[in-house]
Short mmCIF file of C-alpha atoms in Angstrom, two decimals:
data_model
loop_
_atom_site.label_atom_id
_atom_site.label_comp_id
_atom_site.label_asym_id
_atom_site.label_seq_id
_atom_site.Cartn_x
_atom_site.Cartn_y
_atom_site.Cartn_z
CA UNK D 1 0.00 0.00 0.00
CA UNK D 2 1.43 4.12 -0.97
CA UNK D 3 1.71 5.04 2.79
CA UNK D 4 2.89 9.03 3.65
CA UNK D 5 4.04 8.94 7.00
CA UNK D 6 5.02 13.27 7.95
CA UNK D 7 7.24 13.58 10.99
CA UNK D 8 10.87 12.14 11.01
CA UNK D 9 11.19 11.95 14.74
CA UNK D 10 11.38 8.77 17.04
CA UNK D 11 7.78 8.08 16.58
CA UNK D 12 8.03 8.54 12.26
CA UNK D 13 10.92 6.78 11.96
CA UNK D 14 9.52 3.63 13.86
CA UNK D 15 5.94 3.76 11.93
CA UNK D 16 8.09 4.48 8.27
CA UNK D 17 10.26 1.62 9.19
CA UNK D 18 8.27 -1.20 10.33
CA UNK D 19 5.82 -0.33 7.53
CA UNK D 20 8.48 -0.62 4.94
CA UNK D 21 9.67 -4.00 6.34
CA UNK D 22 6.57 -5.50 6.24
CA UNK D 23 6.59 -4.65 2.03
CA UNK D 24 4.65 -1.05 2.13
CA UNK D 25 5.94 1.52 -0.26
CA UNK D 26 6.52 4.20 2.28
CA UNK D 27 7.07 7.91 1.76
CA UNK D 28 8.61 9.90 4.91
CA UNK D 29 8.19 13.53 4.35
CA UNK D 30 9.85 16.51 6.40
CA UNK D 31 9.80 20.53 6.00
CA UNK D 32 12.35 20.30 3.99
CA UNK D 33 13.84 17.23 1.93
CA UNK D 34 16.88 15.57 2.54
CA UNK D 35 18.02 12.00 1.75
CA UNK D 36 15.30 9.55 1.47
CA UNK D 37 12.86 12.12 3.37
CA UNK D 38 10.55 14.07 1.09
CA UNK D 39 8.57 17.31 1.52
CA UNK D 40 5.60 17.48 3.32
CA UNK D 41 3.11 17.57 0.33
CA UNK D 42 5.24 14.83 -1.40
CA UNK D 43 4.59 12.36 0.92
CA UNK D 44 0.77 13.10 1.12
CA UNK D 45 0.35 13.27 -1.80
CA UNK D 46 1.81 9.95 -2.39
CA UNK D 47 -0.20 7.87 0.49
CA UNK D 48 -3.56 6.64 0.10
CA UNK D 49 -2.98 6.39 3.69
CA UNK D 50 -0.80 9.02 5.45
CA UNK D 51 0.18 9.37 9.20
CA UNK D 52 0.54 12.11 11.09
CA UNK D 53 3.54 11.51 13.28
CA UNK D 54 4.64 15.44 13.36
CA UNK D 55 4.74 16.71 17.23
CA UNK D 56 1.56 17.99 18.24
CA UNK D 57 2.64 21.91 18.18
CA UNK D 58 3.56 21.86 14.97
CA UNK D 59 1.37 19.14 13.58
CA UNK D 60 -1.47 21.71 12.00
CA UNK D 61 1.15 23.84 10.10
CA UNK D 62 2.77 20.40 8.83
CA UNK D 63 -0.61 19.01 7.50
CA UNK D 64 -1.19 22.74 6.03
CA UNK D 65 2.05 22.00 4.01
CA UNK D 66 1.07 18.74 2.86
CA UNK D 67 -1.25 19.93 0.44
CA UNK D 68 -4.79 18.00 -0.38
CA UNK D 69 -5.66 16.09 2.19
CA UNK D 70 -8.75 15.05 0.72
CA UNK D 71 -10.54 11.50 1.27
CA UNK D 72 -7.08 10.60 2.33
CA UNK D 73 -6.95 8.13 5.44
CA UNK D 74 -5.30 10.38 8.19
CA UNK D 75 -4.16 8.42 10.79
CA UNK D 76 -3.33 10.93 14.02
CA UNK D 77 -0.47 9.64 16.25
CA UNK D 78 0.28 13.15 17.66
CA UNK D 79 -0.26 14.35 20.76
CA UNK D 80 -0.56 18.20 21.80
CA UNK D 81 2.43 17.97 24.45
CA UNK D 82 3.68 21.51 25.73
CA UNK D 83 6.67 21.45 28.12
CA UNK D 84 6.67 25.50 27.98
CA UNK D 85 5.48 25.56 31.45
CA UNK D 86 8.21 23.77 33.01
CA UNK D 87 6.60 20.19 33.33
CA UNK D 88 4.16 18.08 30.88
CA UNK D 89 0.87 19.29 30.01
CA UNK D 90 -1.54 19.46 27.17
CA UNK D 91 -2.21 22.11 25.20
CA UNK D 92 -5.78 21.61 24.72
CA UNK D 93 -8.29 21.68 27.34
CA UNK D 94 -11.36 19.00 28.22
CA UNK D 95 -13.63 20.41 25.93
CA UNK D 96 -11.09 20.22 22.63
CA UNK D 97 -8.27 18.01 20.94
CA UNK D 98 -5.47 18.19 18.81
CA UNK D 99 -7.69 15.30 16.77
CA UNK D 100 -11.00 17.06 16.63
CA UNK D 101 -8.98 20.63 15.61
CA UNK D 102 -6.97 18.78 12.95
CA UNK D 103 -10.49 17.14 11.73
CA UNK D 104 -11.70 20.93 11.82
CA UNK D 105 -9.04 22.03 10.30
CA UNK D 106 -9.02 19.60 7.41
CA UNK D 107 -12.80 18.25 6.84
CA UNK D 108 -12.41 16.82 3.97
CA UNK D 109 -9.84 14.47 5.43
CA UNK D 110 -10.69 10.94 7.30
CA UNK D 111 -8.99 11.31 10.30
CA UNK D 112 -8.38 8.44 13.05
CA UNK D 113 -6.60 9.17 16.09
CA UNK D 114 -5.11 6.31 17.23
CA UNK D 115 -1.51 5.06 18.61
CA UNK D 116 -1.00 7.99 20.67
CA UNK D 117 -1.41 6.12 23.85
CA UNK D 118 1.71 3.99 24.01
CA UNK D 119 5.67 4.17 22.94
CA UNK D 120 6.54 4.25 19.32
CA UNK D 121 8.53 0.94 19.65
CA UNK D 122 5.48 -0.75 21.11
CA UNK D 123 3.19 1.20 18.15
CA UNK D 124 4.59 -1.17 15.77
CA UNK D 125 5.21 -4.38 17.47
CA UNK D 126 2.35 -5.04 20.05
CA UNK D 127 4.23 -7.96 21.41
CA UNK D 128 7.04 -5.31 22.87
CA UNK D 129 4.87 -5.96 26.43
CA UNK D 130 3.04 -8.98 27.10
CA UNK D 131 -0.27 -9.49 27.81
CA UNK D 132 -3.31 -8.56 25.90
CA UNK D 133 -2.85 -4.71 26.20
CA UNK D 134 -5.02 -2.19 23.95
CA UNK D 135 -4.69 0.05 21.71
CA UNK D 136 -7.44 2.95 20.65
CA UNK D 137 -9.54 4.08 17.47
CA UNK D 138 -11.51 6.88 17.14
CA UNK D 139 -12.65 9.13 13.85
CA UNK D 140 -15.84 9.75 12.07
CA UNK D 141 -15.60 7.83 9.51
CA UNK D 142 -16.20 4.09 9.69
CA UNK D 143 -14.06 3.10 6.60
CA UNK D 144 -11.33 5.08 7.85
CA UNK D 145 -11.18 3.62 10.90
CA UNK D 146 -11.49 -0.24 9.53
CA UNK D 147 -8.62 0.56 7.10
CA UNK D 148 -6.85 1.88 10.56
CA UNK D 149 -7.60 -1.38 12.23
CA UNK D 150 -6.04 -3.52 9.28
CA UNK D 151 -2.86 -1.57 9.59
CA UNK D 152 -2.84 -1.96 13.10
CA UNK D 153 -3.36 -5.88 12.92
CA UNK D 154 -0.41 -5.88 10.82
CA UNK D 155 1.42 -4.05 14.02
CA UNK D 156 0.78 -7.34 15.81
CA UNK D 157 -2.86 -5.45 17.40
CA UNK D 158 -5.09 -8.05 16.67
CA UNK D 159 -8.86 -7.09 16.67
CA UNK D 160 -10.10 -7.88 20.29
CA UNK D 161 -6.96 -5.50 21.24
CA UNK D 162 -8.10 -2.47 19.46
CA UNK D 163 -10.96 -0.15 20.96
CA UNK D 164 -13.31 1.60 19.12
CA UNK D 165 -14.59 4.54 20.93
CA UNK D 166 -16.29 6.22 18.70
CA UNK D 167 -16.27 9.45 16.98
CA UNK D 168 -13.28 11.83 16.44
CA UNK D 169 -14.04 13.60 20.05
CA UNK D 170 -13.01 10.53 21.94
CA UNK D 171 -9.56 11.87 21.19
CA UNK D 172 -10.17 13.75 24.62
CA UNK D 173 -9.91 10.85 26.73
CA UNK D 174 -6.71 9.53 24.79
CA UNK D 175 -4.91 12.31 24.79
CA UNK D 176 -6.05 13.42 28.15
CA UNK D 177 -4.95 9.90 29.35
CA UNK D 178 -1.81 11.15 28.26
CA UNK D 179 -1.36 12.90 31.70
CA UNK D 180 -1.40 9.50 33.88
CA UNK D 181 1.28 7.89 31.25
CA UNK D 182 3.75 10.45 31.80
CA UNK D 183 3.15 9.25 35.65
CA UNK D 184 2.87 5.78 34.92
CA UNK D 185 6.08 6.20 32.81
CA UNK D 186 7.57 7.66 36.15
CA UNK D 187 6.47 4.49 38.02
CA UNK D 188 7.39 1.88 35.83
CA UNK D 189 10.85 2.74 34.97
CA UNK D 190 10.67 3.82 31.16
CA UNK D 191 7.80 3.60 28.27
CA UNK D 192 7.27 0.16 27.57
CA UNK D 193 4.45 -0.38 29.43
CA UNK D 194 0.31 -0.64 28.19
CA UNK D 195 -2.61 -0.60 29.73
CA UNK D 196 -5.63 -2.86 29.12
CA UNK D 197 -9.09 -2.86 30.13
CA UNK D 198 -10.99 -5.72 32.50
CA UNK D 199 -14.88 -5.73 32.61
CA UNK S 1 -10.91 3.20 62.99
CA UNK S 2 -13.20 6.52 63.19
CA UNK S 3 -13.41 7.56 59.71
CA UNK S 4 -15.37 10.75 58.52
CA UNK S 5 -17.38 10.83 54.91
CA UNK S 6 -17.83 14.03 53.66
CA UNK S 7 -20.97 13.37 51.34
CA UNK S 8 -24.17 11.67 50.66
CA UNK S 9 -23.87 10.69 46.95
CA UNK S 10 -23.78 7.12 45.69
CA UNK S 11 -19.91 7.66 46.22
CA UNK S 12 -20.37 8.52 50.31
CA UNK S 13 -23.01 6.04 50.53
CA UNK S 14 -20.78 3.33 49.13
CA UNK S 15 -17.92 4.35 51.07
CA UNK S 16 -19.45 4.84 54.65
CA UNK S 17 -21.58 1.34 53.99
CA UNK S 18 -18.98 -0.15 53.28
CA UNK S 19 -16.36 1.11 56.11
CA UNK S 20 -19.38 0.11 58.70
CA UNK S 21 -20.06 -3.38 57.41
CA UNK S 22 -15.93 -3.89 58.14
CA UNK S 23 -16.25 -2.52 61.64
CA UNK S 24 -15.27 1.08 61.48
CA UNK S 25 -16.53 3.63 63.82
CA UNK S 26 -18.13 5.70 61.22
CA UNK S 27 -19.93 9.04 60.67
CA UNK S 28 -21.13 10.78 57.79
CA UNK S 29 -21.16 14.66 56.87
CA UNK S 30 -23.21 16.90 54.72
CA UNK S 31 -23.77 20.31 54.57
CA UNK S 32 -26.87 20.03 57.13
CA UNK S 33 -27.41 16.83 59.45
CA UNK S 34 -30.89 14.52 59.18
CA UNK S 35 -31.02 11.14 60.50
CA UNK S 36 -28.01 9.79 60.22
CA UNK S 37 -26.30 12.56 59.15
CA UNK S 38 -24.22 15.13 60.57
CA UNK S 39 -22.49 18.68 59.58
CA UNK S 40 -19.56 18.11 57.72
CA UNK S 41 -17.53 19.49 60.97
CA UNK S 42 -18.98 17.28 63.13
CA UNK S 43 -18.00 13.93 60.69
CA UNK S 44 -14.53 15.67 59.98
CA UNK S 45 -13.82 15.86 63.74
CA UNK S 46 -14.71 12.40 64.27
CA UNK S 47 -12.41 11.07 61.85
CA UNK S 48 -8.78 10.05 62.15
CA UNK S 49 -8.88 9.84 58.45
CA UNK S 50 -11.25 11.91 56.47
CA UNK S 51 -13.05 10.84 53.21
CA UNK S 52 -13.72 13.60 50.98
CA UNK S 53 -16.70 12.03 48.78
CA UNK S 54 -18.56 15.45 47.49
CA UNK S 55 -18.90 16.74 44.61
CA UNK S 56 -15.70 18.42 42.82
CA UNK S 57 -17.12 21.55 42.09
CA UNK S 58 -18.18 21.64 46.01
CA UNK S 59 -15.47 20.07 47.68
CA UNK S 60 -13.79 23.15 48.65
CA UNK S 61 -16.63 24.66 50.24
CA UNK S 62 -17.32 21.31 51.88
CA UNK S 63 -13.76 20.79 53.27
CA UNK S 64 -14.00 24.69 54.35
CA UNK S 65 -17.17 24.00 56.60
CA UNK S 66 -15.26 20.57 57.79
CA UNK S 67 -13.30 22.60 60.62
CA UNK S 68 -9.91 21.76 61.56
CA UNK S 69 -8.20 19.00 58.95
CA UNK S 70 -4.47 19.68 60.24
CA UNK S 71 -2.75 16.42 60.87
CA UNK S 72 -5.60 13.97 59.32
CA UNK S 73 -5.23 11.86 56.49
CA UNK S 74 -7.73 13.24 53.85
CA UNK S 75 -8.80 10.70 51.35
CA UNK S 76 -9.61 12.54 48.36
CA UNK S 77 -11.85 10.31 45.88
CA UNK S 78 -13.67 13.70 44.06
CA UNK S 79 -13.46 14.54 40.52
CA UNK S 80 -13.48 18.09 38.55
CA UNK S 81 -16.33 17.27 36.54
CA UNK S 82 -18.16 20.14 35.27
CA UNK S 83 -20.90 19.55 32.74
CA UNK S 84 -22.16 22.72 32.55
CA UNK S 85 -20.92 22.92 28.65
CA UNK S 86 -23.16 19.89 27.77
CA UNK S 87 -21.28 17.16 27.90
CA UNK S 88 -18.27 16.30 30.74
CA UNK S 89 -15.18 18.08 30.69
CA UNK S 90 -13.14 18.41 33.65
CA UNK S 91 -12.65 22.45 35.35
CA UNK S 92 -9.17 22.16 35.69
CA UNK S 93 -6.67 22.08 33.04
CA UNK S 94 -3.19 19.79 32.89
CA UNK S 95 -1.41 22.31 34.89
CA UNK S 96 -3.33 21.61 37.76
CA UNK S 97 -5.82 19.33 39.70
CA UNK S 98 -8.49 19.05 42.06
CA UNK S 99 -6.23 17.42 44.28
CA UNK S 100 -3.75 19.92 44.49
CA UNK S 101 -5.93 22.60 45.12
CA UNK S 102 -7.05 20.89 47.71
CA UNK S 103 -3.76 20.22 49.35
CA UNK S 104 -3.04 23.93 49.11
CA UNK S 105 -6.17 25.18 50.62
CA UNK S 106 -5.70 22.87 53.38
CA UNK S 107 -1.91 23.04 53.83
CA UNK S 108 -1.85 20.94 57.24
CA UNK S 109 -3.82 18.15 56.20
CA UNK S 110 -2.57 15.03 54.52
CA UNK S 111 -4.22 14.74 51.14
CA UNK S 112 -4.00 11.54 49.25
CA UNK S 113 -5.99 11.17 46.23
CA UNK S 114 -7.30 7.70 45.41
CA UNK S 115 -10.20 5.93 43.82
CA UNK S 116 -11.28 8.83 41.25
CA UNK S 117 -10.63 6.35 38.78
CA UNK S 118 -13.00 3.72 39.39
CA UNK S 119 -16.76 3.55 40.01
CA UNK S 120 -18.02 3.43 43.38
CA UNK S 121 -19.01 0.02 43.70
CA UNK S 122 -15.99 -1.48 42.52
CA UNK S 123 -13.67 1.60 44.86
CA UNK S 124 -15.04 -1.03 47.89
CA UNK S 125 -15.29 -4.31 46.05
CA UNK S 126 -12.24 -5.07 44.00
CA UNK S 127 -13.33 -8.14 43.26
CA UNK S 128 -16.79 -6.88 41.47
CA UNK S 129 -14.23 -7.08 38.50
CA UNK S 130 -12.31 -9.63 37.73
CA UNK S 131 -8.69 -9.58 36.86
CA UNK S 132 -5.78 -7.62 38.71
CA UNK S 133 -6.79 -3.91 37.60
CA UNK S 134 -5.56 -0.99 39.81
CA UNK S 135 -5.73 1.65 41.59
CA UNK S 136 -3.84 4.42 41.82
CA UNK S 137 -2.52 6.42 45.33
CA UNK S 138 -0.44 9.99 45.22
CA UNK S 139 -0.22 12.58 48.13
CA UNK S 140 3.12 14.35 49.88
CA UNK S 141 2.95 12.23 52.76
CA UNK S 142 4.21 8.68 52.86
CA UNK S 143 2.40 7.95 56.10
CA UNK S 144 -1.01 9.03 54.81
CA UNK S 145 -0.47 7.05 51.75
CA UNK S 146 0.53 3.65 53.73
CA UNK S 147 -2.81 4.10 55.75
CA UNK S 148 -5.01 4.88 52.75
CA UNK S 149 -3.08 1.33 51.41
CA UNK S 150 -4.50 0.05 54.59
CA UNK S 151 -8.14 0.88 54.00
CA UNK S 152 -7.60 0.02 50.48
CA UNK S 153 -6.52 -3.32 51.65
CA UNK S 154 -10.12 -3.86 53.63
CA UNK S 155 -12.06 -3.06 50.16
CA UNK S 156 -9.37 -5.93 48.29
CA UNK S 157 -7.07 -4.16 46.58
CA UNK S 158 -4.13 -5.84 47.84
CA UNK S 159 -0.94 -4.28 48.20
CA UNK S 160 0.40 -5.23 44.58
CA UNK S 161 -2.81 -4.11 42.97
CA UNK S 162 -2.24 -0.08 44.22
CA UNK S 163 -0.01 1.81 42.66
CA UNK S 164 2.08 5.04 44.15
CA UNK S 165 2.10 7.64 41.26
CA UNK S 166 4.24 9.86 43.52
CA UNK S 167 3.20 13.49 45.05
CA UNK S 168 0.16 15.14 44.95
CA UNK S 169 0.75 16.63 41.30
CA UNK S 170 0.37 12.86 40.46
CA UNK S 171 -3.90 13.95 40.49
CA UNK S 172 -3.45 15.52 37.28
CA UNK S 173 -2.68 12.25 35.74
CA UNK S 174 -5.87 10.19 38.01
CA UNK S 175 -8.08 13.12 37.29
CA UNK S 176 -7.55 13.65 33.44
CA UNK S 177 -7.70 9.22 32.52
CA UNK S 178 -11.78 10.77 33.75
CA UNK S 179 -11.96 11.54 30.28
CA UNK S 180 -10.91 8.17 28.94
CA UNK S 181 -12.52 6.64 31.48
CA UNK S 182 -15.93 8.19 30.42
CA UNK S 183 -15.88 6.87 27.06
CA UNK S 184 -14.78 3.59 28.36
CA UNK S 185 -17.95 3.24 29.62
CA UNK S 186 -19.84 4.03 26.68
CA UNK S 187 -17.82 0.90 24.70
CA UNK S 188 -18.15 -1.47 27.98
CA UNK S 189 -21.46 -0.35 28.10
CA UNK S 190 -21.34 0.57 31.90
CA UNK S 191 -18.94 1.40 34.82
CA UNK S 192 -17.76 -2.09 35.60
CA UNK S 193 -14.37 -1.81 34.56
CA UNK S 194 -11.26 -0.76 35.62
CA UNK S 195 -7.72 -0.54 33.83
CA UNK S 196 -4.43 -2.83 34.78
CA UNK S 197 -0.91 -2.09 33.64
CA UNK S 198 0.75 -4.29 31.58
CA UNK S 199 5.40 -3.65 31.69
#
């Protein structure tokens, strides 16, 4: 599958990589080329799927470089981190998310937040931790999101270990969630670590 | 033990029924006293260790009719929900918790925030899901913690099944997963579920 994966940071250069193992034909695109590494627009335009892996600060002005976004799969991965104030926090408040304001920003785009909620090592090889962790989907678009999922199963997240919850606001409650990771992160030692949910 | 439970909601009833049933020497608080019920002062005063089960948006006021609180161990279980945009969204952003601004407000008592992250039935029944989920403990005082991992121990949730998230900043982490946790419970279907932590 044409895959555009913008951002060339930890978490872009594990998704690019594992997806190019497993036989994708992978575009990694940047502000600027360089090397293998594209421009932004390059590498939208060449995925049917694209992933934004760009930190979450800068992630709207990336996907505003990266041209028509249109009916594309936009797979979210970002998170709206801002260490200006010292120590972690979000940029966003309860009400909002750097998912729904990309979505706004881009309607015409399919956008699924997902991945956001673990390590980028573990992103692309769900057998990093044991145990029958999770992972999350959300987006408003139902084909987006099952196209997300395949992906994902190819990531080693097989279907019972992906959670669908629902429309593209649910990306409050990931990113939010982001808040007790950094703790967790604190508590276990380093990021390899998941949560998963018993009912 | 004599415990104090500041509130009447299905999260002080829980609590104080709960606390009885194991023995404790137990008195409940509102803001006026009926029946069973006394002023928040009076159920404060009473208590070596101090359940604060009201509302968030009135658990300052509540703590500020509760009297003197300067050397008890004040079990903080509230939440900043505010819904007065529609749907929930929490009043405090990442820079900051309910938990904190507790702590500060009442400098001299020994805040530890625990079981905001799980619904009240299961906060003094771990068993009423199965599994080895969690629960989370943070506060600045290590004695207040180990006694709150004493009570915690009465309701099940042994001593490997609580985690210590650190100081009291450690709320904004419990308090934000809310907003996962709330659309948890629309997948599950309920709120009989709880997270574990897979390393």
């Amino acid at each position: 599958m044409r895959i555009g994966v913008l951002g060339t940071g930890m978490v872009g250069r594990a998704i690019s990589g594992k997806l190019a193992e497993l036989g994708h034909d992978v575009r990694v695109g940047s502000r600027t080329a360089s090397g293998d590494t594209v421009v932004f627009a390059d590498a939208a335009a060449h995925g049917e799927i694209v992933f934004n892996c760009t930190s979450g600060a800068a992630s709207l002005d990336a996907l505003g470089a990266a041209g028509d976004l249109a009916g594309k799969v936009l797979i979210d991965v970002s998170n709206p981190l801002d260490f200006s104030g010292g120590g972690p926090a979000l940029f966003t408040d309860t009400t909002d998310s750097l998912g729904e304001r990309i979505q706004a920003a881009f309607p015409d785009a399919l956008v699924v937040k997902s991945l956001n909620t673990i390590n980028c090592n573990l992103m692309v090889n769900a057998a990093a931790v044991p145990g029958d962790h999770v992972v999350f989907v959300c987006g408003n678009d139902d084909g987006a999101k099952a196209r997300t999922r395949e992906l994902l199963g190819e990531f080693g997240w097989t279907p019972e270990r992906v959670i669908d919850l629902g429309d593209i606001t649910a990306a409050r409650g990931t990113e939010h969630y982001l808040m007790l990771w950094l703790r967790l992160m604190g508590v276990v030692g380093g990021p390899s670590f998941n949560i998963s949910v018993a009912s």
